[in-house]
Amino acid sequence: MTSVVDRPKTRAYQQFIDGRWADAASGETFSRTSPFDGSVVATYPNSGIEDAQRAIQVARRVFDDGTWATSPAVDRAAILRKASDLLVANADELADSLTAEVGKPRAMAMGEVMATADVYQLFAAKALDLKGESMTQQIPDAVGLVIHEPVGVVGIITPWNFPLLLLSWKVGPAIAAGCTMVAKPSHYTPGSTLILARILAEAGLPDGVFNVVTSETDNGALVGQHLASSELVDKIAFTGSTASGKAVMRAAANNVKKISLELGGKSPNIVFPDAQIDAAVAGAFFGIYLNSGQVCQAGSRLLVSNRVKDEFVTKLAGMSSMLKMGNPMDPETTMGPVINESQLKKIEGYLDRGKQEAKLLTGGSRATEGDLAKGLFVQPTIFDNVTNTTTIAREEIFGPVLSVLSFDDVDDVIRTANDTMYGLAAAVWTKDINVALKVAKGLRAGTVWVNAYHGTGLYNMPYGGYKQSGLGRELGSSGLEEFMETKAIQIKLG
Ligand code: NAD
């Protein structure tokens, strides 16, 4: 084992347990290859069940010891603020890791790091504002206190698309609450989670509060299942596909664990004829192509009023052709590759399917010109005249592939938008506040943007899904409550 101070400087990572860097018990490693050119980006320990058990036992011991769980909130807030500062100070290293592993353009990787730094500031403020309730006026001879306590040991399982941000939506509140953690990042993108472990240690987080195990593909699911079923773990905070989320939910039943699940989506982006068309086109563009379409809340179903659809899709197709694919480290690149071979194959399957089900407007295949040939690139693709019963309108593609549907009236579009098993996000574009609110209230989705897509700058609002898009909420006040238990203390007055 090597100490935090002696951490390896190369891209040969170790796992992080009890404040120490270590290899997997088996000694096995695995590597991540770049989705841009197939070169080896880094190697990581292939942590197995033995490693996971050790990490869980450490997190359990540190939690049960009570020193951390009952530490002054002001101390936890200070660690969170320091972590935020260190994220900014280490932004280049983190952005490099995200760019290399995910394949996202460097500027977007930097955006993810900066957004993450804000998350730690947010939860620092929330830690200082922890409070309960009292009941003093109900009956004369009793007083009630409602207090909140950390939920305990949290298993954190994260996906590859925003590995640092989505991790931190869980780590921030877990620290604010006084929980301990075992994190298992996706095997495609463990780097930023391990760098974060170093940053948190430097920020003063005690040993054993945040532990990380990294496991390759099948081991990853095994370790994830172990975390989810372990009797020593009190809660799982999971982000990933709906299928994996269901497997986590089943395993968590073992000890009636608390769970929060952030899952998939097929989010409707609705454009009314009175919308500012150029802004809505830009919103639809950003909505589908951000991170090569690999975004849970991607606006992958575009519903446009028949009165403006032709003009709208022509402008959108023109804009799509201006996307520049290439080396994600190149500042000129605006869209990177997709994450891996199997995702590429899956997307290609949907492209074939889409050509049978709808009218291909632009794109439609793998991009292989020049340098792109050695990477996993997909042309920005738009299918027009899509109906909501088709595969490309119903299934999450998780690539730069947009399905365009049309509508005539408000009730009709609300019905179509809601006709999906998902309910993560949605957007509506109109100048008419009555229409905007009618649609926003009618949609069964956890987030609805009006005249924006992917956000408005209000990053402290609860985030999560209706229906099969998830369970529980992250961010906002609810994002902290998910990491706390509620206790009622009833005092009989003598
Ligand atoms: P995934 O479900 O394949 O993997 C997510 C994580 O779960 C990984 O760490 C993986 O190792 C682990 N895992 C896989 N099988 C498991 C099992 N049976 N038990 C426990 N853990 C298991 O998802 P992905 O491909 O990494 O990410 C893409 C998916 O994540 C998409 O469906 C996307 O919509 C979803 N996502 C949702 C949100 C959200 O906030 N709702 C955000 C990002 C991504």
Coordinates of C-alpha atoms and ligand atoms in Angstrom, one line a residue:
M1 CA 0.0 0.0 0.0
T2 CA 1.1 3.6 -0.6
S3 CA -0.1 6.6 1.3
V4 CA -2.0 9.5 -0.1
V5 CA 1.2 11.6 -0.2
D6 CA 3.0 8.9 -2.2
R7 CA 0.1 8.4 -4.7
P8 CA 1.2 7.2 -8.1
K9 CA 1.8 10.1 -10.6
T10 CA 1.2 8.0 -13.7
R11 CA -2.1 6.9 -15.1
A12 CA -1.7 3.5 -13.4
Y13 CA -4.4 4.0 -10.7
Q14 CA -5.0 2.2 -7.5
Q15 CA -8.2 1.7 -5.5
F16 CA -8.7 3.9 -2.4
I17 CA -9.7 2.2 0.9
D18 CA -9.3 3.6 4.4
G19 CA -7.3 6.6 3.2
R20 CA -4.7 4.3 1.4
W21 CA -4.0 3.5 -2.2
A22 CA -3.9 -0.2 -2.9
D23 CA -4.0 -2.8 -5.7
A24 CA -6.9 -5.2 -6.0
A25 CA -6.6 -8.2 -3.7
S26 CA -6.3 -10.4 -6.8
G27 CA -3.5 -8.2 -8.2
E28 CA -5.5 -8.0 -11.5
T29 CA -5.8 -4.8 -13.5
F30 CA -7.8 -3.6 -16.5
S31 CA -7.3 -0.8 -18.9
R32 CA -9.5 1.8 -20.6
T33 CA -8.9 2.5 -24.2
S34 CA -9.7 5.9 -25.8
P35 CA -12.9 6.0 -27.8
F36 CA -11.1 8.5 -30.0
D37 CA -8.2 6.4 -31.2
G38 CA -8.1 3.2 -29.2
S39 CA -4.9 4.0 -27.3
V40 CA -4.6 2.9 -23.7
V41 CA -5.7 5.8 -21.4
A42 CA -5.0 4.3 -18.0
T43 CA -5.0 1.1 -16.0
Y44 CA -7.0 0.4 -12.8
P45 CA -7.2 -2.4 -10.3
N46 CA -9.9 -5.0 -11.1
S47 CA -11.4 -4.8 -7.6
G48 CA -13.5 -7.9 -6.7
I49 CA -15.8 -8.9 -4.0
E50 CA -13.0 -9.2 -1.5
D51 CA -12.0 -5.6 -2.1
A52 CA -15.6 -4.5 -1.9
Q53 CA -16.1 -6.3 1.4
R54 CA -13.0 -4.6 2.8
A55 CA -14.1 -1.2 1.7
I56 CA -17.6 -1.8 3.1
Q57 CA -16.2 -3.0 6.4
V58 CA -14.1 0.1 6.7
A59 CA -17.0 2.4 5.8
R60 CA -19.1 0.6 8.4
R61 CA -16.5 0.8 11.1
V62 CA -15.9 4.5 10.5
F63 CA -19.6 5.3 10.5
D64 CA -20.3 3.2 13.7
D65 CA -17.4 4.8 15.5
G66 CA -19.6 7.9 15.5
T67 CA -16.8 10.5 15.4
W68 CA -17.4 11.4 11.8
A69 CA -21.2 11.0 11.9
T70 CA -21.6 13.4 14.8
S71 CA -18.8 15.8 13.8
P72 CA -19.8 19.5 13.8
A73 CA -21.6 20.5 10.7
V74 CA -19.2 23.5 10.4
D75 CA -16.3 21.0 10.0
R76 CA -18.1 19.1 7.3
A77 CA -19.0 22.3 5.5
A78 CA -15.3 23.4 5.7
I79 CA -14.2 20.1 4.0
L80 CA -16.8 20.6 1.3
R81 CA -15.7 24.2 0.6
K82 CA -12.1 23.1 0.5
A83 CA -13.0 20.3 -1.9
S84 CA -14.7 22.8 -4.1
D85 CA -11.5 25.0 -4.2
L86 CA -9.3 21.9 -4.9
L87 CA -11.6 20.9 -7.7
V88 CA -11.0 24.2 -9.3
A89 CA -7.2 24.0 -8.6
N90 CA -7.1 20.5 -10.1
A91 CA -9.5 21.3 -13.0
D92 CA -7.0 20.6 -15.7
E93 CA -6.1 17.1 -14.5
L94 CA -9.8 16.3 -14.0
A95 CA -10.8 17.6 -17.4
D96 CA -8.0 15.7 -19.1
S97 CA -9.2 12.5 -17.4
L98 CA -12.8 13.1 -18.4
T99 CA -11.8 13.9 -22.0
A100 CA -9.6 10.9 -22.3
E101 CA -12.0 8.4 -20.8
V102 CA -15.4 9.7 -21.9
G103 CA -14.3 11.2 -25.1
K104 CA -16.1 14.5 -24.4
P105 CA -14.7 17.7 -25.8
R106 CA -12.2 19.3 -23.4
A107 CA -14.3 22.5 -22.9
M108 CA -17.3 20.4 -21.9
A109 CA -15.1 18.3 -19.6
M110 CA -14.0 21.6 -18.0
G111 CA -17.7 22.6 -17.7
E112 CA -18.4 19.4 -15.8
V113 CA -15.5 20.1 -13.4
M114 CA -16.7 23.6 -12.7
A115 CA -20.3 22.5 -12.3
T116 CA -19.0 19.9 -9.8
A117 CA -17.1 22.5 -7.8
D118 CA -20.5 24.4 -7.4
V119 CA -22.1 21.2 -6.1
Y120 CA -19.7 21.1 -3.1
Q121 CA -20.3 24.7 -2.3
L122 CA -24.0 24.1 -2.4
F123 CA -23.8 21.2 0.0
A124 CA -21.4 23.1 2.3
A125 CA -24.2 25.7 2.7
K126 CA -26.8 22.9 3.2
A127 CA -24.6 21.3 5.9
L128 CA -24.7 24.6 7.9
D129 CA -28.4 24.7 7.6
L130 CA -29.3 21.2 8.9
K131 CA -32.2 21.4 11.3
G132 CA -35.3 19.5 12.5
E133 CA -38.7 20.4 13.9
S134 CA -40.2 20.7 17.3
M135 CA -43.8 20.1 18.5
T136 CA -44.6 22.1 21.6
Q137 CA -48.2 23.2 21.3
Q138 CA -50.1 19.9 20.6
I139 CA -50.7 18.8 24.2
P140 CA -49.7 20.3 27.5
D141 CA -47.6 17.5 28.9
A142 CA -45.4 16.4 26.0
V143 CA -42.8 17.8 23.6
G144 CA -41.8 16.3 20.3
L145 CA -38.6 16.7 18.5
V146 CA -38.1 15.6 14.9
I147 CA -34.4 15.2 14.2
H148 CA -32.4 14.1 11.2
E149 CA -29.4 11.8 11.3
P150 CA -27.0 10.4 8.6
V151 CA -28.4 7.3 6.9
G152 CA -25.2 5.4 7.5
V153 CA -23.0 3.6 4.9
V154 CA -23.8 4.6 1.4
G155 CA -23.0 2.5 -1.7
I156 CA -22.5 4.8 -4.7
I157 CA -22.8 3.3 -8.2
T158 CA -22.2 5.7 -11.1
P159 CA -22.4 5.7 -14.9
W160 CA -19.8 6.9 -17.5
N161 CA -21.4 9.9 -19.1
F162 CA -20.9 12.5 -16.4
P163 CA -18.7 10.5 -14.0
L164 CA -17.6 13.4 -11.8
L165 CA -20.8 15.4 -11.6
L166 CA -23.2 12.6 -11.0
L167 CA -20.8 11.1 -8.4
S168 CA -20.7 14.4 -6.6
W169 CA -24.5 14.8 -6.6
K170 CA -24.2 11.9 -4.1
V171 CA -20.8 12.5 -2.4
G172 CA -21.7 16.2 -1.6
P173 CA -24.9 15.4 0.4
A174 CA -23.4 12.3 1.9
I175 CA -20.5 14.4 3.4
A176 CA -23.0 17.1 4.5
A177 CA -25.1 14.5 6.2
G178 CA -22.2 12.7 7.9
C179 CA -22.4 9.4 6.0
T180 CA -19.5 7.1 5.0
M181 CA -19.3 5.8 1.4
V182 CA -18.0 3.1 -0.9
A183 CA -18.1 4.3 -4.5
K184 CA -18.0 2.1 -7.6
P185 CA -17.6 4.1 -10.8
S186 CA -18.3 2.7 -14.3
H187 CA -15.3 0.7 -15.6
Y188 CA -15.1 3.0 -18.6
T189 CA -14.5 6.1 -16.5
P190 CA -12.9 5.5 -13.0
G191 CA -10.2 8.1 -13.3
S192 CA -12.1 11.2 -12.0
T193 CA -13.5 9.2 -9.1
L194 CA -10.0 8.3 -8.0
I195 CA -8.8 11.9 -8.4
L196 CA -11.7 13.0 -6.4
A197 CA -10.7 10.6 -3.6
R198 CA -7.3 12.3 -3.5
I199 CA -8.9 15.8 -3.5
L200 CA -11.3 14.9 -0.6
A201 CA -8.4 13.5 1.4
E202 CA -6.5 16.7 0.8
A203 CA -9.6 18.7 1.8
G204 CA -9.4 17.0 5.2
L205 CA -12.0 14.2 4.8
P206 CA -11.0 11.5 7.5
D207 CA -9.7 8.2 6.4
G208 CA -12.4 5.6 5.6
V209 CA -15.2 8.1 4.9
F210 CA -14.9 7.9 1.1
N211 CA -13.6 4.6 -0.4
V212 CA -13.4 3.7 -4.0
V213 CA -13.3 0.3 -5.7
T214 CA -12.9 0.0 -9.5
S215 CA -13.9 -3.2 -11.4
E216 CA -14.0 -4.2 -15.0
T217 CA -17.2 -5.0 -16.8
D218 CA -18.6 -8.2 -15.3
N219 CA -16.9 -7.7 -12.0
G220 CA -18.5 -4.2 -12.0
A221 CA -22.0 -5.7 -12.0
L222 CA -21.0 -8.3 -9.4
V223 CA -19.5 -5.6 -7.1
G224 CA -22.5 -3.4 -7.7
Q225 CA -24.8 -6.3 -6.8
H226 CA -22.7 -7.0 -3.7
L227 CA -22.9 -3.3 -2.6
A228 CA -26.7 -3.4 -3.2
S229 CA -27.3 -6.6 -1.2
S230 CA -24.8 -6.1 1.6
E231 CA -26.3 -6.0 5.1
L232 CA -23.6 -3.6 6.1
V233 CA -24.7 -0.9 3.6
D234 CA -27.7 1.3 4.5
K235 CA -28.3 3.0 1.3
I236 CA -27.5 2.8 -2.4
A237 CA -27.3 6.0 -4.5
F238 CA -27.4 4.7 -8.1
T239 CA -27.3 6.4 -11.5
G240 CA -27.4 4.2 -14.6
S241 CA -29.7 2.4 -17.0
T242 CA -33.2 1.4 -16.0
A243 CA -32.3 -2.3 -16.4
S244 CA -29.4 -2.0 -13.9
G245 CA -31.5 0.1 -11.6
K246 CA -34.1 -2.6 -11.4
A247 CA -31.3 -5.2 -10.6
V248 CA -30.1 -2.8 -7.8
M249 CA -33.6 -2.5 -6.5
R250 CA -34.1 -6.2 -6.3
A251 CA -30.7 -6.8 -4.5
A252 CA -31.4 -3.9 -2.1
A253 CA -34.6 -5.7 -0.9
N254 CA -32.2 -8.0 1.0
N255 CA -32.0 -5.7 3.9
V256 CA -34.7 -3.2 2.9
K257 CA -32.0 -0.7 2.0
K258 CA -32.9 2.9 1.2
I259 CA -32.3 3.5 -2.5
S260 CA -32.3 6.4 -4.8
L261 CA -32.2 5.6 -8.5
E262 CA -31.5 8.0 -11.4
L263 CA -32.3 6.1 -14.6
G264 CA -32.9 6.4 -18.3
G265 CA -35.1 8.7 -20.3
K266 CA -36.7 9.5 -23.7
S267 CA -37.5 13.1 -23.0
P268 CA -39.9 15.1 -25.1
N269 CA -38.9 18.6 -26.3
I270 CA -42.0 20.4 -27.4
V271 CA -42.1 23.4 -29.8
F272 CA -45.2 25.5 -30.2
P273 CA -45.6 27.7 -33.3
D274 CA -45.3 31.0 -31.4
A275 CA -41.9 30.0 -30.0
Q276 CA -38.8 32.0 -30.8
I277 CA -37.8 29.6 -33.5
D278 CA -34.1 30.2 -33.6
A279 CA -33.8 29.8 -29.8
A280 CA -35.8 26.6 -29.9
V281 CA -33.7 25.2 -32.8
A282 CA -30.6 26.0 -30.7
G283 CA -32.2 24.3 -27.7
A284 CA -33.2 21.2 -29.7
F285 CA -29.6 21.0 -31.1
F286 CA -28.0 21.3 -27.6
G287 CA -30.8 19.0 -26.2
I288 CA -29.8 16.1 -28.4
Y289 CA -26.1 16.5 -29.3
L290 CA -24.6 17.4 -25.9
N291 CA -22.1 14.7 -25.0
S292 CA -22.8 12.9 -28.3
G293 CA -26.4 12.4 -27.2
Q294 CA -25.2 10.3 -24.2
V295 CA -27.2 12.2 -21.6
C296 CA -30.0 10.7 -19.6
Q297 CA -32.2 13.8 -20.0
A298 CA -31.4 14.2 -23.8
G299 CA -34.2 15.8 -25.7
S300 CA -34.4 12.7 -28.0
R301 CA -38.1 13.1 -28.9
L302 CA -38.7 16.5 -30.6
L303 CA -42.4 17.3 -30.9
V304 CA -42.9 20.3 -33.2
S305 CA -46.1 21.9 -34.2
N306 CA -47.1 21.1 -37.8
R307 CA -47.4 24.8 -38.4
V308 CA -43.6 25.3 -38.1
K309 CA -42.1 21.8 -38.5
D310 CA -40.7 22.1 -42.0
E311 CA -38.9 25.4 -41.3
F312 CA -37.8 24.0 -37.9
V313 CA -36.2 20.8 -39.1
T314 CA -34.5 22.4 -42.1
K315 CA -32.8 24.9 -39.7
L316 CA -31.9 22.1 -37.3
A317 CA -30.5 19.8 -40.0
G318 CA -28.4 22.8 -41.2
M319 CA -27.0 23.4 -37.7
S320 CA -26.3 19.6 -37.2
S321 CA -24.1 19.6 -40.3
M322 CA -21.9 22.2 -38.6
L323 CA -20.9 20.0 -35.7
K324 CA -17.2 19.2 -35.9
M325 CA -16.3 15.7 -34.8
G326 CA -12.7 14.9 -34.0
N327 CA -10.1 14.7 -31.3
P328 CA -11.8 15.7 -28.1
M329 CA -8.6 17.5 -27.0
D330 CA -8.8 19.8 -30.0
P331 CA -10.6 23.0 -29.1
E332 CA -12.2 23.0 -32.5
T333 CA -14.0 19.7 -31.8
T334 CA -17.7 20.1 -30.8
M335 CA -18.7 16.5 -30.7
G336 CA -16.7 13.6 -29.5
P337 CA -17.0 9.8 -30.1
V338 CA -19.5 7.6 -28.3
I339 CA -18.3 5.6 -25.3
N340 CA -17.5 2.1 -26.5
E341 CA -17.9 -0.5 -29.3
S342 CA -21.0 -2.0 -27.9
Q343 CA -22.7 1.4 -27.6
L344 CA -21.7 2.1 -31.2
K345 CA -23.2 -1.2 -32.4
K346 CA -26.4 -0.5 -30.4
I347 CA -26.7 2.9 -32.0
E348 CA -26.1 1.5 -35.5
G349 CA -28.9 -1.0 -34.9
Y350 CA -31.2 2.0 -34.1
L351 CA -30.0 3.8 -37.2
D352 CA -31.0 0.8 -39.3
R353 CA -34.3 0.5 -37.5
G354 CA -34.9 4.2 -37.9
K355 CA -34.4 4.0 -41.7
Q356 CA -37.2 1.5 -41.8
E357 CA -39.5 3.3 -39.4
A358 CA -39.2 6.9 -40.5
K359 CA -37.6 9.4 -42.9
L360 CA -33.9 9.9 -42.5
L361 CA -33.2 13.7 -42.8
T362 CA -29.5 13.8 -42.1
G363 CA -26.7 11.6 -40.8
G364 CA -27.7 7.9 -40.4
S365 CA -24.4 6.1 -40.1
R366 CA -21.0 5.8 -38.4
A367 CA -18.6 8.6 -39.3
T368 CA -15.4 7.3 -40.7
E369 CA -13.8 10.2 -42.7
G370 CA -10.1 10.7 -42.1
D371 CA -9.1 10.5 -38.5
L372 CA -12.6 9.6 -37.4
A373 CA -12.0 6.1 -38.8
K374 CA -10.0 5.0 -35.8
G375 CA -12.6 6.3 -33.4
L376 CA -16.2 5.5 -32.4
F377 CA -18.0 8.4 -34.1
V378 CA -21.6 8.6 -35.1
Q379 CA -23.0 11.2 -37.5
P380 CA -25.4 13.6 -36.0
T381 CA -28.7 12.1 -37.1
I382 CA -32.3 13.3 -37.5
F383 CA -35.2 11.1 -38.3
D384 CA -38.4 13.0 -39.5
N385 CA -42.0 11.8 -39.7
V386 CA -41.5 9.6 -36.6
T387 CA -44.6 8.2 -34.9
N388 CA -44.6 7.6 -31.2
T389 CA -45.2 3.8 -31.6
T390 CA -41.8 3.2 -33.3
T391 CA -38.7 1.8 -31.7
I392 CA -36.8 5.0 -32.2
A393 CA -39.5 7.0 -30.4
R394 CA -39.8 4.6 -27.5
E395 CA -36.3 3.3 -26.6
E396 CA -33.4 5.2 -25.2
I397 CA -30.7 5.3 -27.9
F398 CA -28.1 7.2 -26.0
G399 CA -26.4 8.6 -29.0
P400 CA -26.7 11.7 -31.3
V401 CA -30.0 10.5 -32.8
L402 CA -33.1 12.6 -32.8
S403 CA -36.7 11.5 -33.6
V404 CA -39.0 14.3 -34.8
L405 CA -42.7 14.0 -34.3
S406 CA -45.4 16.6 -35.0
F407 CA -48.6 17.7 -33.4
D408 CA -51.6 20.0 -33.8
D409 CA -52.9 20.9 -30.4
V410 CA -52.0 21.1 -26.7
D411 CA -53.9 18.1 -25.4
D412 CA -52.7 16.0 -28.2
V413 CA -49.0 16.8 -27.5
I414 CA -49.3 16.3 -23.8
R415 CA -50.8 12.8 -24.4
T416 CA -48.0 11.9 -26.9
A417 CA -45.3 13.3 -24.7
N418 CA -46.5 11.2 -21.7
D419 CA -46.9 8.1 -23.8
T420 CA -43.5 6.6 -22.6
M421 CA -42.3 4.4 -19.8
Y422 CA -39.9 7.2 -18.9
G423 CA -40.4 10.5 -17.1
L424 CA -37.1 12.2 -16.5
A425 CA -37.2 15.6 -18.2
A426 CA -39.1 17.6 -20.8
A427 CA -39.1 21.1 -22.4
V428 CA -41.7 23.3 -23.8
W429 CA -41.0 26.3 -26.1
T430 CA -43.7 29.0 -26.4
K431 CA -44.2 32.7 -25.6
D432 CA -47.6 31.9 -24.1
I433 CA -47.3 31.4 -20.3
N434 CA -50.7 29.7 -20.2
V435 CA -49.7 27.1 -22.7
A436 CA -46.3 26.7 -21.0
L437 CA -47.8 26.1 -17.6
K438 CA -50.6 23.9 -18.9
V439 CA -48.0 21.6 -20.6
A440 CA -45.5 21.8 -17.7
K441 CA -48.3 20.7 -15.3
G442 CA -49.6 18.0 -17.7
L443 CA -46.2 16.3 -18.3
R444 CA -45.3 13.4 -16.1
A445 CA -41.6 14.2 -15.8
G446 CA -39.3 15.2 -12.9
T447 CA -38.0 18.3 -14.6
V448 CA -39.7 20.6 -17.2
W449 CA -37.8 23.5 -18.8
V450 CA -39.6 26.3 -20.4
N451 CA -37.8 28.0 -23.3
A452 CA -34.5 26.2 -22.4
Y453 CA -33.0 22.7 -22.6
H454 CA -30.7 21.0 -20.2
G455 CA -30.9 23.8 -17.7
T456 CA -31.4 27.5 -17.0
G457 CA -28.5 28.0 -14.6
L458 CA -30.7 27.1 -11.6
Y459 CA -28.6 24.1 -10.5
N460 CA -30.1 23.8 -7.0
M461 CA -33.4 22.3 -7.9
P462 CA -34.5 18.7 -7.1
Y463 CA -33.6 16.3 -9.9
G464 CA -35.0 12.9 -10.6
G465 CA -37.5 10.9 -12.6
Y466 CA -41.2 10.0 -12.7
K467 CA -42.2 6.5 -13.8
Q468 CA -39.2 4.2 -14.8
S469 CA -36.8 7.1 -14.9
G470 CA -36.1 6.8 -11.2
L471 CA -36.8 6.9 -7.5
G472 CA -36.0 9.8 -5.2
R473 CA -34.4 13.1 -5.9
E474 CA -30.9 14.5 -6.1
L475 CA -29.8 18.1 -5.5
G476 CA -32.0 20.7 -3.8
S477 CA -33.2 20.1 -0.2
S478 CA -34.6 16.6 -1.2
G479 CA -31.1 15.7 -2.4
L480 CA -29.8 16.0 1.2
E481 CA -32.8 14.4 2.8
E482 CA -32.2 11.2 0.8
F483 CA -29.0 10.8 2.9
M484 CA -30.7 11.3 6.2
E485 CA -33.0 9.3 8.5
T486 CA -35.8 11.0 10.4
K487 CA -36.3 10.3 14.1
A488 CA -39.2 11.3 16.3
I489 CA -38.3 11.9 19.9
Q490 CA -41.3 12.1 22.2
I491 CA -40.8 13.6 25.7
K492 CA -43.4 13.1 28.4
L493 CA -43.2 16.1 30.7
G494 CA -43.4 15.2 34.5
Ligands
NAD1 P1 -25.2 1.0 -16.6 O1 -26.5 0.7 -15.9 O2 -24.7 0.0 -17.6 O3 -24.1 1.1 -15.5 C1 -24.2 2.0 -14.4 C2 -23.4 1.5 -13.2 O4 -24.0 0.4 -12.7 C3 -22.0 1.1 -13.6 O5 -21.1 1.5 -12.5 C4 -22.1 -0.4 -13.7 O6 -20.9 -1.1 -13.4 C5 -23.1 -0.7 -12.6 N1 -23.9 -1.9 -12.8 C6 -24.2 -2.5 -14.0 N2 -25.0 -3.6 -13.8 C7 -25.2 -3.7 -12.5 C8 -26.0 -4.5 -11.6 N3 -26.6 -5.6 -12.1 N4 -26.0 -4.2 -10.3 C9 -25.4 -3.2 -9.8 N5 -24.6 -2.4 -10.5 C10 -24.5 -2.6 -11.9 O7 -25.3 2.4 -17.2 P2 -24.2 3.2 -18.1 O8 -24.2 2.5 -19.4 O9 -23.0 3.3 -17.3 O10 -24.9 4.6 -18.2 C11 -25.9 4.9 -19.1 C12 -27.3 4.9 -18.5 O11 -27.3 5.7 -17.4 C13 -28.3 5.4 -19.4 O12 -29.5 4.6 -19.4 C14 -28.7 6.8 -18.8 O13 -30.0 7.2 -19.1 C15 -28.5 6.5 -17.4 N6 -28.2 7.8 -16.7 C16 -29.2 8.3 -15.9 C17 -29.0 9.6 -15.3 C18 -30.0 10.2 -14.5 O14 -29.6 11.1 -13.7 N7 -31.2 9.8 -14.5 C19 -27.7 10.2 -15.5 C20 -26.8 9.6 -16.4 C21 -27.0 8.4 -16.9

